[in-house]
Structure formats: C-alpha cells, structure tokens
Short mmCIF file of C-alpha atoms and ligand atoms in Angstrom, two decimals:
data_model
loop_
_atom_site.label_atom_id
_atom_site.label_comp_id
_atom_site.label_asym_id
_atom_site.label_seq_id
_atom_site.Cartn_x
_atom_site.Cartn_y
_atom_site.Cartn_z
CA UNK U 288 -68.69 -13.15 -13.21
CA UNK U 289 -71.28 -10.62 -12.12
CA UNK U 290 -70.72 -10.04 -8.41
CA UNK U 291 -73.68 -9.18 -6.19
CA UNK U 292 -73.40 -6.09 -4.01
CA UNK U 293 -72.95 -8.27 -0.94
CA UNK U 294 -70.20 -10.28 -2.58
CA UNK U 295 -68.40 -7.06 -3.48
CA UNK U 296 -68.71 -5.71 0.07
CA UNK U 297 -67.32 -9.00 1.37
CA UNK U 298 -64.37 -8.93 -1.05
CA UNK U 299 -63.56 -5.38 -0.08
CA UNK U 300 -63.45 -6.45 3.55
CA UNK U 301 -61.53 -9.70 3.00
CA UNK U 302 -58.90 -8.13 0.79
CA UNK U 303 -58.68 -4.89 2.74
CA UNK U 304 -59.28 -2.74 -0.33
CA UNK U 305 -58.86 0.98 0.35
CA UNK U 306 -59.47 2.59 -3.02
CA UNK U 307 -61.77 2.14 -5.98
CA UNK U 308 -60.53 3.11 -9.40
CA UNK U 309 -63.44 3.80 -11.68
CA UNK U 310 -62.41 3.69 -15.37
CA UNK U 311 -63.86 4.60 -18.73
CA UNK U 312 -62.42 5.47 -22.13
CA UNK U 313 -62.63 8.74 -24.04
CA UNK U 314 -62.98 9.29 -27.77
CA UNK U 315 -59.23 9.13 -28.41
CA UNK U 316 -58.86 5.83 -26.55
CA UNK U 317 -57.33 7.36 -23.43
CA UNK U 318 -58.28 5.71 -20.16
CA UNK U 319 -59.92 8.16 -17.78
CA UNK U 320 -60.23 7.28 -14.16
CA UNK U 321 -61.59 8.59 -10.94
CA UNK U 322 -60.23 7.33 -7.63
CA UNK U 323 -62.71 6.93 -4.81
CA UNK U 324 -62.04 6.02 -1.22
CA UNK U 325 -63.71 2.72 -0.41
CA UNK U 326 -66.30 4.57 1.70
CA UNK U 327 -67.96 5.46 -1.63
CA UNK U 328 -68.58 1.83 -2.58
CA UNK U 329 -72.34 1.85 -2.02
CA UNK U 330 -72.72 5.11 -3.88
CA UNK U 331 -70.77 3.60 -6.79
CA UNK U 332 -72.87 0.44 -6.85
CA UNK U 333 -76.04 2.56 -6.80
CA UNK U 334 -74.90 4.38 -9.99
CA UNK U 335 -74.58 7.66 -8.15
CA UNK U 336 -71.04 8.72 -9.00
CA UNK U 337 -71.19 11.98 -10.91
CA UNK U 338 -68.43 13.64 -12.94
CA UNK U 339 -67.96 16.61 -15.20
CA UNK U 340 -68.33 15.39 -18.80
CA UNK U 341 -67.15 18.67 -20.30
CA UNK U 342 -63.58 17.96 -19.25
CA UNK U 343 -63.40 14.76 -21.31
CA UNK U 344 -62.32 14.76 -24.97
CA UNK U 345 -65.24 14.29 -27.30
CA UNK U 346 -67.88 14.17 -24.57
CA UNK U 347 -70.21 17.13 -24.02
CA UNK U 348 -70.35 20.90 -23.84
CA UNK U 349 -70.14 22.82 -20.55
CA UNK U 350 -73.85 23.45 -20.32
CA UNK U 351 -74.78 19.78 -20.21
CA UNK U 352 -71.81 18.52 -18.31
CA UNK U 353 -73.17 16.43 -15.42
CA UNK U 354 -72.80 12.76 -16.19
CA UNK U 355 -73.00 9.54 -14.20
CA UNK U 356 -70.74 6.52 -14.08
CA UNK U 357 -72.52 3.16 -13.94
CA UNK U 358 -70.10 0.41 -12.91
CA UNK U 359 -70.06 -2.88 -14.82
CA UNK U 360 -69.45 -5.15 -11.85
CA UNK U 361 -68.36 -8.03 -14.13
CA UNK U 362 -65.14 -6.04 -14.69
CA UNK U 363 -64.26 -5.87 -10.99
CA UNK U 364 -60.66 -6.77 -10.25
CA UNK U 365 -57.93 -5.97 -7.76
CA UNK U 366 -54.64 -4.53 -9.03
CA UNK U 367 -51.86 -6.97 -8.17
CA UNK U 368 -49.19 -4.38 -7.58
CA UNK U 369 -48.46 -3.26 -4.09
CA UNK U 370 -49.80 0.07 -2.92
CA UNK U 371 -48.43 1.89 0.10
CA UNK U 372 -51.82 3.29 0.92
CA UNK U 373 -53.74 0.06 0.58
CA UNK U 374 -55.06 -2.12 -2.21
CA UNK U 375 -56.87 -0.70 -5.21
CA UNK U 376 -59.78 -2.41 -6.99
CA UNK U 377 -60.87 -1.20 -10.35
CA UNK U 378 -64.13 -1.37 -12.21
CA UNK U 379 -64.98 -0.27 -15.76
CA UNK U 380 -68.01 1.98 -16.13
CA UNK U 381 -70.37 3.15 -18.76
CA UNK U 382 -71.36 6.78 -18.95
CA UNK U 383 -74.98 7.83 -18.47
CA UNK U 384 -76.94 11.06 -18.75
CA UNK U 385 -78.67 12.65 -15.74
CA UNK U 386 -81.95 11.02 -16.85
CA UNK U 387 -80.31 7.60 -16.78
CA UNK U 388 -80.07 6.97 -20.53
CA UNK U 389 -76.73 5.64 -21.82
CA UNK U 390 -74.63 8.47 -23.24
CA UNK U 391 -74.15 7.86 -26.98
CA UNK U 392 -70.76 9.60 -26.95
CA UNK U 393 -69.31 6.89 -24.71
CA UNK U 394 -67.36 4.51 -26.98
CA UNK U 395 -68.19 1.57 -24.72
CA UNK U 396 -71.94 2.21 -24.87
CA UNK U 397 -71.57 2.54 -28.62
CA UNK U 398 -69.90 -0.86 -28.94
CA UNK U 399 -72.73 -2.40 -26.91
CA UNK U 400 -75.20 -0.88 -29.37
CA UNK U 401 -73.43 -2.44 -32.39
CA UNK U 402 -73.22 -5.79 -30.58
CA UNK U 403 -77.01 -5.68 -30.10
CA UNK U 404 -77.45 -5.18 -33.86
CA UNK U 405 -75.35 -8.28 -34.41
CA UNK U 406 -77.42 -10.25 -31.89
CA UNK U 407 -80.59 -9.28 -33.74
CA UNK U 408 -79.04 -10.91 -36.79
CA UNK U 409 -78.90 -14.20 -34.87
CA UNK U 410 -75.32 -14.31 -33.59
CA UNK U 411 -74.34 -14.64 -29.99
CA UNK U 412 -70.90 -13.07 -29.91
CA UNK U 413 -68.19 -11.40 -31.94
CA UNK U 414 -64.96 -12.81 -30.61
CA UNK U 415 -61.72 -10.89 -30.71
CA UNK U 416 -58.22 -12.18 -30.05
CA UNK U 417 -55.88 -9.17 -30.07
CA UNK U 418 -52.11 -9.24 -30.62
CA UNK U 419 -50.86 -5.94 -29.26
CA UNK U 420 -47.22 -5.02 -29.86
CA UNK U 421 -45.25 -2.36 -28.01
CA UNK U 422 -41.75 -1.00 -27.45
CA UNK U 423 -39.86 -0.71 -24.19
CA UNK U 424 -37.53 2.29 -24.17
CA UNK U 425 -35.00 3.34 -21.58
CA UNK U 426 -35.73 6.48 -19.63
CA UNK U 427 -33.24 9.26 -18.91
CA UNK U 428 -32.17 10.59 -15.51
CA UNK U 429 -35.32 12.70 -15.29
CA UNK U 430 -37.51 9.68 -16.02
CA UNK U 431 -38.41 10.87 -19.52
CA UNK U 432 -38.57 8.34 -22.36
CA UNK U 433 -35.57 8.10 -24.70
CA UNK U 434 -35.42 6.27 -28.03
CA UNK U 435 -32.82 3.83 -26.70
CA UNK U 436 -33.82 0.22 -26.31
CA UNK U 437 -31.96 -2.00 -23.93
CA UNK U 438 -31.54 -5.11 -26.03
CA UNK U 439 -30.40 -6.16 -29.44
CA UNK U 440 -32.60 -9.19 -29.64
CA UNK U 441 -34.88 -10.40 -32.30
CA UNK U 442 -38.10 -12.29 -32.94
CA UNK U 443 -38.42 -15.18 -30.46
CA UNK U 444 -34.84 -14.73 -29.23
CA UNK U 445 -34.49 -15.85 -25.65
CA UNK U 446 -30.94 -14.95 -24.69
CA UNK U 447 -29.19 -13.15 -23.24
CA UNK U 448 -31.66 -12.27 -20.55
CA UNK U 449 -32.11 -8.54 -20.17
CA UNK U 450 -34.40 -6.27 -18.23
CA UNK U 451 -36.81 -6.10 -21.18
CA UNK U 452 -37.32 -9.85 -20.84
CA UNK U 453 -37.74 -9.63 -17.07
CA UNK U 454 -40.16 -6.80 -17.50
CA UNK U 455 -42.24 -8.74 -20.03
CA UNK U 456 -42.35 -11.75 -17.72
CA UNK U 457 -43.55 -9.52 -14.91
CA UNK U 458 -46.24 -8.11 -17.20
CA UNK U 459 -47.47 -11.63 -17.94
CA UNK U 460 -47.52 -12.54 -14.23
CA UNK U 461 -49.47 -9.39 -13.36
CA UNK U 462 -51.97 -10.10 -16.15
CA UNK U 463 -52.45 -13.67 -14.95
CA UNK U 464 -53.08 -12.48 -11.40
CA UNK U 465 -55.76 -10.22 -12.83
CA UNK U 466 -57.44 -13.15 -14.55
CA UNK U 467 -56.06 -12.77 -18.08
CA UNK U 468 -55.53 -15.93 -20.08
CA UNK U 469 -52.16 -15.14 -21.70
CA UNK U 470 -51.52 -17.42 -24.68
CA UNK U 471 -48.12 -16.17 -25.78
CA UNK U 472 -45.60 -13.48 -24.97
CA UNK U 473 -42.52 -12.97 -27.08
CA UNK U 474 -39.91 -10.59 -28.33
CA UNK U 475 -40.93 -9.08 -31.68
CA UNK U 476 -38.88 -8.43 -34.81
CA UNK U 477 -37.55 -5.00 -33.85
CA UNK U 478 -35.09 -4.40 -30.99
CA UNK U 479 -36.95 -3.45 -27.81
CA UNK U 480 -40.25 -4.63 -29.27
CA UNK U 481 -42.57 -7.13 -27.58
CA UNK U 482 -45.92 -8.81 -28.09
CA UNK U 483 -48.33 -10.35 -25.61
CA UNK U 484 -51.31 -12.32 -26.92
CA UNK U 485 -54.27 -13.11 -24.74
CA UNK U 486 -57.13 -15.50 -25.34
CA UNK U 487 -60.05 -14.32 -27.42
CA UNK U 488 -63.17 -13.09 -25.72
CA UNK U 489 -66.37 -11.39 -26.74
CA UNK U 490 -66.03 -7.93 -28.26
CA UNK U 491 -66.82 -5.88 -25.15
CA UNK U 492 -64.59 -7.90 -22.87
CA UNK U 493 -61.80 -7.84 -25.45
CA UNK U 494 -61.94 -4.04 -25.68
CA UNK U 495 -61.93 -3.77 -21.88
CA UNK U 496 -58.99 -6.18 -21.77
CA UNK U 497 -56.99 -4.16 -24.30
CA UNK U 498 -57.40 -1.04 -22.16
CA UNK U 499 -56.44 -2.87 -18.98
CA UNK U 500 -53.53 -4.47 -20.78
CA UNK U 501 -52.06 -1.10 -21.78
CA UNK U 502 -52.34 0.13 -18.23
CA UNK U 503 -50.58 -2.98 -16.88
CA UNK U 504 -47.77 -2.77 -19.45
CA UNK U 505 -47.11 0.90 -18.70
CA UNK U 506 -47.27 0.39 -14.94
CA UNK U 507 -44.88 -2.58 -14.85
CA UNK U 508 -42.46 -0.98 -17.35
CA UNK U 509 -42.15 2.02 -15.06
CA UNK U 510 -41.08 -0.24 -12.20
CA UNK U 511 -38.17 -1.33 -14.41
CA UNK U 512 -37.23 2.23 -15.31
CA UNK U 513 -38.53 1.64 -18.83
CA UNK U 514 -41.12 3.50 -20.86
CA UNK U 515 -43.65 1.35 -22.70
CA UNK U 516 -45.18 2.87 -25.80
CA UNK U 517 -48.02 1.73 -28.03
CA UNK U 518 -47.19 4.42 -30.57
CA UNK U 519 -47.46 2.61 -33.91
CA UNK U 520 -44.11 3.65 -35.42
CA UNK U 521 -41.72 5.09 -32.86
CA UNK U 522 -38.56 4.63 -34.97
CA UNK U 523 -38.09 4.86 -38.71
CA UNK U 524 -36.25 2.07 -40.47
CA UNK U 525 -37.53 -0.76 -38.28
CA UNK U 526 -40.90 -2.47 -37.77
CA UNK U 527 -43.69 -0.59 -36.11
CA UNK U 528 -46.22 -1.92 -33.61
CA UNK U 529 -49.49 -3.36 -34.80
CA UNK U 530 -52.41 -4.85 -32.98
CA UNK U 531 -53.69 -7.64 -35.19
CA UNK U 532 -57.32 -8.44 -34.51
CA UNK U 533 -58.37 -12.08 -34.85
CA UNK U 534 -62.11 -12.21 -35.27
CA UNK U 535 -64.91 -14.74 -35.44
CA UNK U 536 -68.67 -14.84 -35.04
CA UNK U 537 -70.23 -17.40 -32.73
CA UNK U 538 -73.80 -18.62 -33.01
CA UNK U 539 -76.39 -18.92 -30.21
CA UNK U 540 -75.54 -22.60 -29.83
CA UNK U 541 -71.84 -21.87 -29.35
CA UNK U 542 -70.60 -22.78 -32.83
CA UNK U 543 -68.07 -20.83 -34.86
CA UNK U 544 -70.14 -19.39 -37.73
CA UNK U 545 -67.02 -18.95 -39.90
CA UNK U 546 -66.35 -22.69 -40.15
CA UNK U 547 -67.73 -25.02 -42.81
CA UNK U 548 -65.96 -28.33 -43.22
CA UNK U 549 -67.37 -28.85 -46.71
CA UNK U 550 -65.94 -25.75 -48.33
CA UNK U 551 -62.60 -25.86 -50.16
CA UNK U 552 -61.09 -23.45 -47.64
CA UNK U 553 -63.34 -24.81 -44.87
CA UNK U 554 -64.89 -21.37 -44.58
CA UNK U 555 -68.63 -20.73 -44.39
CA UNK U 556 -70.79 -18.40 -46.48
CA UNK U 557 -70.93 -16.22 -43.37
CA UNK U 558 -67.14 -15.98 -43.31
CA UNK U 559 -66.97 -15.07 -47.00
CA UNK U 560 -69.61 -12.35 -46.73
CA UNK U 561 -68.06 -10.94 -43.56
CA UNK U 562 -64.76 -10.87 -45.44
CA UNK U 563 -66.55 -9.14 -48.32
CA UNK U 564 -67.61 -6.40 -45.89
CA UNK U 565 -64.07 -6.09 -44.53
CA UNK U 566 -62.78 -5.68 -48.10
CA UNK U 567 -65.45 -3.24 -49.25
CA UNK U 568 -65.11 -0.89 -46.28
CA UNK U 569 -61.36 -1.30 -45.69
CA UNK U 570 -60.34 2.20 -46.70
CA UNK U 571 -63.03 3.79 -44.57
CA UNK U 572 -62.52 1.95 -41.28
CA UNK U 573 -58.79 2.62 -41.57
CA UNK U 574 -59.22 6.06 -39.96
CA UNK U 575 -60.64 4.26 -36.92
CA UNK U 576 -58.23 1.32 -36.64
CA UNK U 577 -55.23 3.53 -37.54
CA UNK U 578 -56.32 6.79 -35.96
CA UNK U 579 -53.21 8.93 -35.57
CA UNK U 580 -50.81 10.72 -37.93
CA UNK U 581 -48.08 8.30 -36.92
CA UNK U 582 -50.19 5.21 -37.79
CA UNK U 583 -49.54 5.87 -41.48
CA UNK U 584 -45.76 5.72 -41.06
CA UNK U 585 -46.24 2.06 -40.13
CA UNK U 586 -48.44 1.18 -43.12
CA UNK U 587 -45.57 1.27 -45.64
CA UNK U 588 -43.93 -1.57 -47.60
CA UNK U 589 -41.11 -3.54 -46.03
CA UNK U 590 -42.04 -3.78 -42.36
CA UNK U 591 -44.60 -6.62 -42.16
CA UNK U 592 -47.49 -4.17 -42.01
CA UNK U 593 -50.20 -4.27 -44.70
CA UNK U 594 -50.37 -1.71 -47.48
CA UNK U 595 -52.94 -3.24 -49.85
CA UNK U 596 -56.59 -4.19 -49.51
CA UNK U 597 -56.55 -7.93 -50.11
CA UNK U 598 -56.92 -11.24 -48.27
CA UNK U 599 -55.17 -14.56 -48.34
CA UNK U 600 -55.22 -17.99 -46.78
CA UNK U 601 -51.57 -18.56 -47.46
CA UNK U 602 -49.42 -15.50 -47.01
CA UNK U 603 -49.00 -12.75 -44.48
CA UNK U 604 -48.70 -9.67 -46.63
CA UNK U 605 -52.36 -8.73 -47.14
CA UNK U 606 -54.77 -6.78 -44.99
CA UNK U 607 -56.67 -9.88 -43.89
CA UNK U 608 -55.02 -13.22 -43.38
CA UNK U 609 -56.85 -16.44 -42.61
CA UNK U 610 -54.72 -18.39 -40.15
CA UNK U 611 -54.55 -22.16 -40.52
CA UNK U 612 -56.77 -23.09 -37.56
CA UNK U 613 -60.20 -24.42 -38.39
CA UNK U 614 -63.14 -25.67 -36.32
CA UNK U 615 -63.65 -23.48 -33.26
CA UNK U 616 -60.43 -21.59 -34.09
CA UNK U 617 -61.58 -20.45 -37.55
CA UNK U 618 -60.94 -16.73 -37.77
CA UNK U 619 -60.06 -13.74 -39.88
CA UNK U 620 -56.98 -11.78 -38.85
CA UNK U 621 -57.07 -8.07 -39.60
CA UNK U 622 -53.43 -6.97 -39.76
CA UNK U 623 -53.75 -3.23 -40.23
CA UNK U 624 -55.10 -2.25 -36.80
CA UNK U 625 -52.59 -0.68 -34.44
CA UNK U 626 -52.58 -0.19 -30.67
CA UNK U 627 -53.28 3.56 -30.91
CA UNK U 628 -56.83 2.63 -31.92
CA UNK U 629 -59.64 3.14 -29.44
CA UNK U 630 -60.51 -0.58 -29.12
CA UNK U 631 -64.23 0.08 -28.58
CA UNK U 632 -64.49 2.12 -31.77
CA UNK U 633 -62.19 -0.15 -33.77
CA UNK U 634 -64.08 -3.32 -32.91
CA UNK U 635 -67.45 -1.66 -33.57
CA UNK U 636 -66.20 -0.47 -36.98
CA UNK U 637 -64.92 -3.84 -38.19
CA UNK U 638 -68.03 -5.58 -36.87
CA UNK U 639 -70.27 -3.12 -38.72
CA UNK U 640 -68.21 -3.68 -41.91
CA UNK U 641 -68.64 -7.45 -41.59
CA UNK U 642 -72.35 -7.22 -40.82
CA UNK U 643 -72.82 -5.07 -43.91
CA UNK U 644 -71.18 -7.88 -45.87
CA UNK U 645 -73.73 -10.33 -44.42
CA UNK U 646 -76.76 -8.10 -44.99
CA UNK U 647 -75.82 -7.49 -48.62
CA UNK U 648 -74.23 -10.85 -49.44
CA UNK U 649 -71.03 -9.09 -50.44
CA UNK U 650 -68.55 -11.27 -52.33
CA UNK U 651 -65.08 -11.91 -50.83
CA UNK U 652 -63.20 -9.97 -53.52
CA UNK U 653 -59.43 -9.35 -53.62
CA UNK U 654 -58.13 -12.82 -52.81
CA UNK U 655 -54.39 -13.01 -53.48
CA UNK U 656 -52.21 -15.92 -52.60
CA UNK U 657 -49.07 -14.38 -54.09
CA UNK U 658 -46.95 -11.79 -52.36
CA UNK U 659 -48.59 -8.51 -53.37
CA UNK U 660 -45.36 -6.60 -52.77
CA UNK U 661 -43.72 -8.53 -55.61
CA UNK U 662 -46.42 -7.55 -58.10
CA UNK U 663 -45.98 -4.65 -60.46
CA UNK U 664 -48.30 -1.67 -60.19
CA UNK U 665 -49.99 -2.90 -63.37
CA UNK U 666 -50.54 -6.42 -62.03
CA UNK U 667 -52.14 -4.99 -58.91
CA UNK U 668 -54.29 -2.70 -60.99
CA UNK U 669 -55.48 -5.59 -63.15
CA UNK U 670 -56.49 -7.51 -60.07
CA UNK U 671 -58.35 -4.45 -58.74
CA UNK U 672 -56.17 -4.24 -55.65
CA UNK U 673 -56.16 -0.79 -54.06
CA UNK U 674 -53.89 0.69 -51.41
CA UNK U 675 -54.88 1.48 -47.86
CA UNK U 676 -55.03 5.25 -47.28
CA UNK U 677 -51.52 6.68 -46.99
CA UNK U 678 -52.28 9.53 -44.59
CA UNK U 679 -54.77 10.26 -41.85
CA UNK U 680 -56.15 12.96 -44.12
CA UNK U 681 -56.87 10.52 -46.91
CA UNK U 682 -58.37 8.00 -44.46
CA UNK U 683 -60.72 10.62 -43.03
CA UNK U 684 -61.98 11.46 -46.51
CA UNK U 685 -62.89 7.83 -47.14
CA UNK U 686 -64.59 7.60 -43.77
CA UNK U 687 -66.64 10.74 -44.50
CA UNK U 688 -68.03 9.04 -47.62
CA UNK U 689 -69.02 5.76 -45.97
CA UNK U 690 -72.39 5.83 -44.20
CA UNK U 691 -72.03 2.24 -43.01
CA UNK U 692 -68.79 2.81 -41.13
CA UNK U 693 -69.95 6.19 -39.85
CA UNK U 694 -73.02 4.44 -38.45
CA UNK U 695 -70.70 2.17 -36.45
CA UNK U 696 -69.88 5.28 -34.38
CA UNK U 697 -73.21 7.03 -34.39
CA UNK U 698 -73.75 10.73 -34.91
CA UNK U 699 -72.21 12.13 -31.73
CA UNK U 700 -69.00 10.11 -31.83
CA UNK U 701 -68.47 10.61 -35.54
CA UNK U 702 -68.81 14.40 -35.30
CA UNK U 703 -66.37 14.61 -32.40
CA UNK U 704 -63.97 12.19 -34.10
CA UNK U 705 -64.04 14.11 -37.38
CA UNK U 706 -63.33 17.40 -35.62
CA UNK U 707 -60.58 16.08 -33.36
CA UNK U 708 -58.79 14.21 -36.14
CA UNK U 709 -59.00 17.09 -38.62
CA UNK U 710 -57.43 19.35 -36.01
CA UNK U 711 -54.74 16.74 -35.39
CA UNK U 712 -53.92 16.43 -39.08
CA UNK U 713 -53.89 20.21 -39.58
CA UNK U 714 -51.44 20.64 -36.71
CA UNK U 715 -49.18 18.02 -38.28
CA UNK U 716 -49.41 19.60 -41.72
CA UNK U 717 -48.34 22.97 -40.38
CA UNK U 718 -45.24 21.56 -38.72
CA UNK U 719 -41.92 21.77 -40.57
CA UNK U 720 -39.78 18.76 -39.74
CA UNK U 721 -36.04 18.01 -39.59
CA UNK U 722 -36.46 15.70 -42.56
CA UNK U 723 -37.58 18.62 -44.70
CA UNK U 724 -34.74 20.91 -43.62
CA UNK U 725 -32.18 18.19 -44.23
CA UNK U 726 -33.61 17.44 -47.61
CA UNK U 727 -34.30 20.95 -48.91
CA UNK U 728 -32.31 23.60 -47.04
CA UNK U 729 -29.25 23.38 -49.25
CA UNK U 730 -30.83 22.06 -52.41
CA UNK U 731 -33.12 25.08 -52.79
N1 LIG O 1780 -44.87 -5.50 -36.27
C1 LIG O 1780 -45.61 -5.90 -37.46
C2 LIG O 1780 -46.70 -4.86 -37.75
O1 LIG O 1780 -46.42 -3.73 -37.76
C3 LIG O 1780 -46.21 -7.28 -37.31
C4 LIG O 1780 -45.18 -8.34 -37.13
C5 LIG O 1780 -45.78 -9.69 -36.90
O2 LIG O 1780 -46.54 -9.88 -35.96
N2 LIG O 1780 -45.49 -10.63 -37.72
O3 LIG O 1780 -47.83 -5.17 -38.00
MG1 MG O 1781 -48.57 -12.38 -33.34
MG1 MG O 1782 -46.54 -9.68 -33.96
MG1 MG O 1783 -50.69 -11.92 -36.07
#
C-alpha cells in the first residue's frame, strides 16, 4: 500500500512513533540505515534527506559524495519490538544523485531497471519465493558468537522444545506483525539450523523482504542470547545454509507464464527458454548468488547443495529443480543461491539470465532425472554436465566473460563488485589456515 503523506503523519501520531529508520542496501548486501527523529518526517517525505555516499561500500568517491535518500512509502512499517525511547518506523529508500537522477550504483535502483526491461518484454512481474536458512549459535559471556548450537534436533523435529524453537517462533510472530505472510518455519537438517519461508512476491518486494527478514532474525536471536548467522557454511562436516529462490513470471493479465497444461511437463515455452537462460549463464551468475569465499565451501557434494549445472523435475540434486506444483504455483527453484547474496543483485542476475533465454529462444539443456552424484565423471561428461565454479576466483572469471550477466549489474556496480571481490579473494589466498598446518607441518 502506498501511503499518502497525510496518512503517514496520522499513523505517526496514532502510534506515537518517535524515530524513523531509513534503510538501503550497499553493494555487499549489508543494510545501511540512518535514524532520524520523527521531527524530520516531512523532510524525508520531500526527498530531502542527504547522506555521505563516500562512506558506503561500492558507492562513490569523496569528491561526488552528496547523495539523497528517496523513501519508498510502500515499504513503511513499524518495528514490533519494544523500544525504551519510543516506537521506530522504518522505510526503505532508493539512492539519488544531487540532480535527482537515480544512482546507478544503488542495487535497488538497478533491480528496478532490470524489472523495467522485463516489463517491456510483456510480463508484469517476476515473482520470487525465497527459502532462507540460518544457524542460531550460543553466545559467550561477552556476547560474542560461539560455534555451539543449543539443540541436537533434526529436520522437522519438534521435540524437545528448546530456546532455538522458541526463538524461531518469536521470529515468525514478529514477521507476521510486520505484515509478512509466513508459509512455513522449520528446523533444518543440521543442528542449530532453521528455515523460514515466506510467500512469494514481486522481485523488488521479495528483495526488500529478504533484507528485513535478516534484520528481524538477528534482532530476535539477540533477545534470546543467540547469534543468528546467514554465513553459508559456518561449520564443516554438516549442511550449510542456502537460500533457494523459487521463481516465476506473471503476465499482464495475472497468469503464470511458466504453466502450460498441454505440455508433457505442463511447462510453457517461456518456462523452457527461461530455464535455458538459467543453464547457459549458470557459471557466471554464481559469483553474484554465491558471493563470498565461504559460499564455495557449501557447494560441495554430500550436503544437499548443488554442484552441477543441470535441472530436473524429479530429484533435488541439480541446480534447478521444478517443484510439483502447477497452475499458479508453477515455478523454477534455483538451489545454489545462498543468504550471503545481495538479494537485489542476485534477483536481477537470474532475471537477466532468464530473459536472455527468452530473447534467444535458448533450449533447456542439461535435463537429468537421475541423481547426478551417482554418475561417473565420464557419464557426466557425455551428458555435457559441467560443475558450478569451485571458488570465488573461478566464479569471478566466468562473470568477467559474460556480458549478459554483467549487464544485469550495469557498469558502476560491476566495476565495484569486481574490485571488492578480487580484494576479498586475494586476502583469503594470502591467509595460511590451521588446516594447512595440520596437514603439512610434519609431512614436509
Ligand atoms: N541446507 C541445504 C543447502 O545448503 C538445503 C537443504 C534443503 O532445504 N533441503 O542448500
Ligand atoms: Mg525449503
Ligand atoms: Mg531448506
Ligand atoms: Mg527448497
């Protein structure tokens, strides 16, 4: 709902809101926020809140640092947790230049740009249903995160009740108070690991929701003395955390463009070509949907995370799975994405990949209905099945060679991303780890 200025002023009065939290997202997916006393409400609604863009990762240089925050009033909501100093309402903003033009280095503006491309191709919305997973770790006496979980439960286990369960229930309640439509919340496969699924929404809203979701999870966990992490693989030897993305394209008249009742899989031409794009560009959007060094420790065999570029209607091992739902629920589930991804960039990248499939009528190659992990290397080779990149370094190389996926970010974002991620990988490469000392110190 897009509130009018008067409606907002009224809500502020009725609910006795004292602070405004103005949020946006930087290149690396970190939420940035500015807190304003409620006296600044009119200034905010008039797009007059200025900030220093040079202090934000991937934004601008010092000499062109004045930027403006334009609030998207449809994202207005009041945080449900108590605040000693009065209630806080938050609103998500887009970043603009001093002359009023949208700043192309703002990931949210960028996603809007890619959505417009899609609309020019005749679709109304790209719908995303995310399945973010996370761990809850105990904290030590100083409040720092440990690697200890406080349960020994498993997938869908309900008993015995523990604080992890209570915490997750509280997370769901907070989300519902904030207007989220939570469809499922359950314990995941690994100890201390949880998943909360919320209803699909259009790409922009879904990305906003993912950011808000992470904030809610971290805030509530803290109240329980727990640390919530969306790091993709916090512990070796057990499952990591993914963020499966369920996606579908809807037409102007509200139909799911991926559904065709007459096809053998009940999938439309549009679905097959979109899938073709997801297959063709898989290695190059990986750097965006799995953007940190640690992401690649999750994408290994044996932990329910994908390793190969393939799709299937019947099993869960490939990169893209097509869940059983048809009709309005017809969708493609990308299983590689993880919650470290900047959701604005990740969704723009997979949308651009799919749209490229539609523009060029790409065929839906790499269909496998057998378990790819059981195939020999030769069998996979014969079927033309390739691996996902195995390091951030390798993923960045594929991205550098793919103009289509680079265009999903635009010039400014790509340059900043390339630089930041190369620095990140170089820092990792220069670090000598315990694993290496244990393995080599005595042997050599
Ligand atoms: N945690 C698994 C992953 O890393 C997914 C498990 C599941 O949802 N079935 O993707
Ligand atoms: Mg799930
Ligand atoms: Mg899951
Ligand atoms: Mg899933």
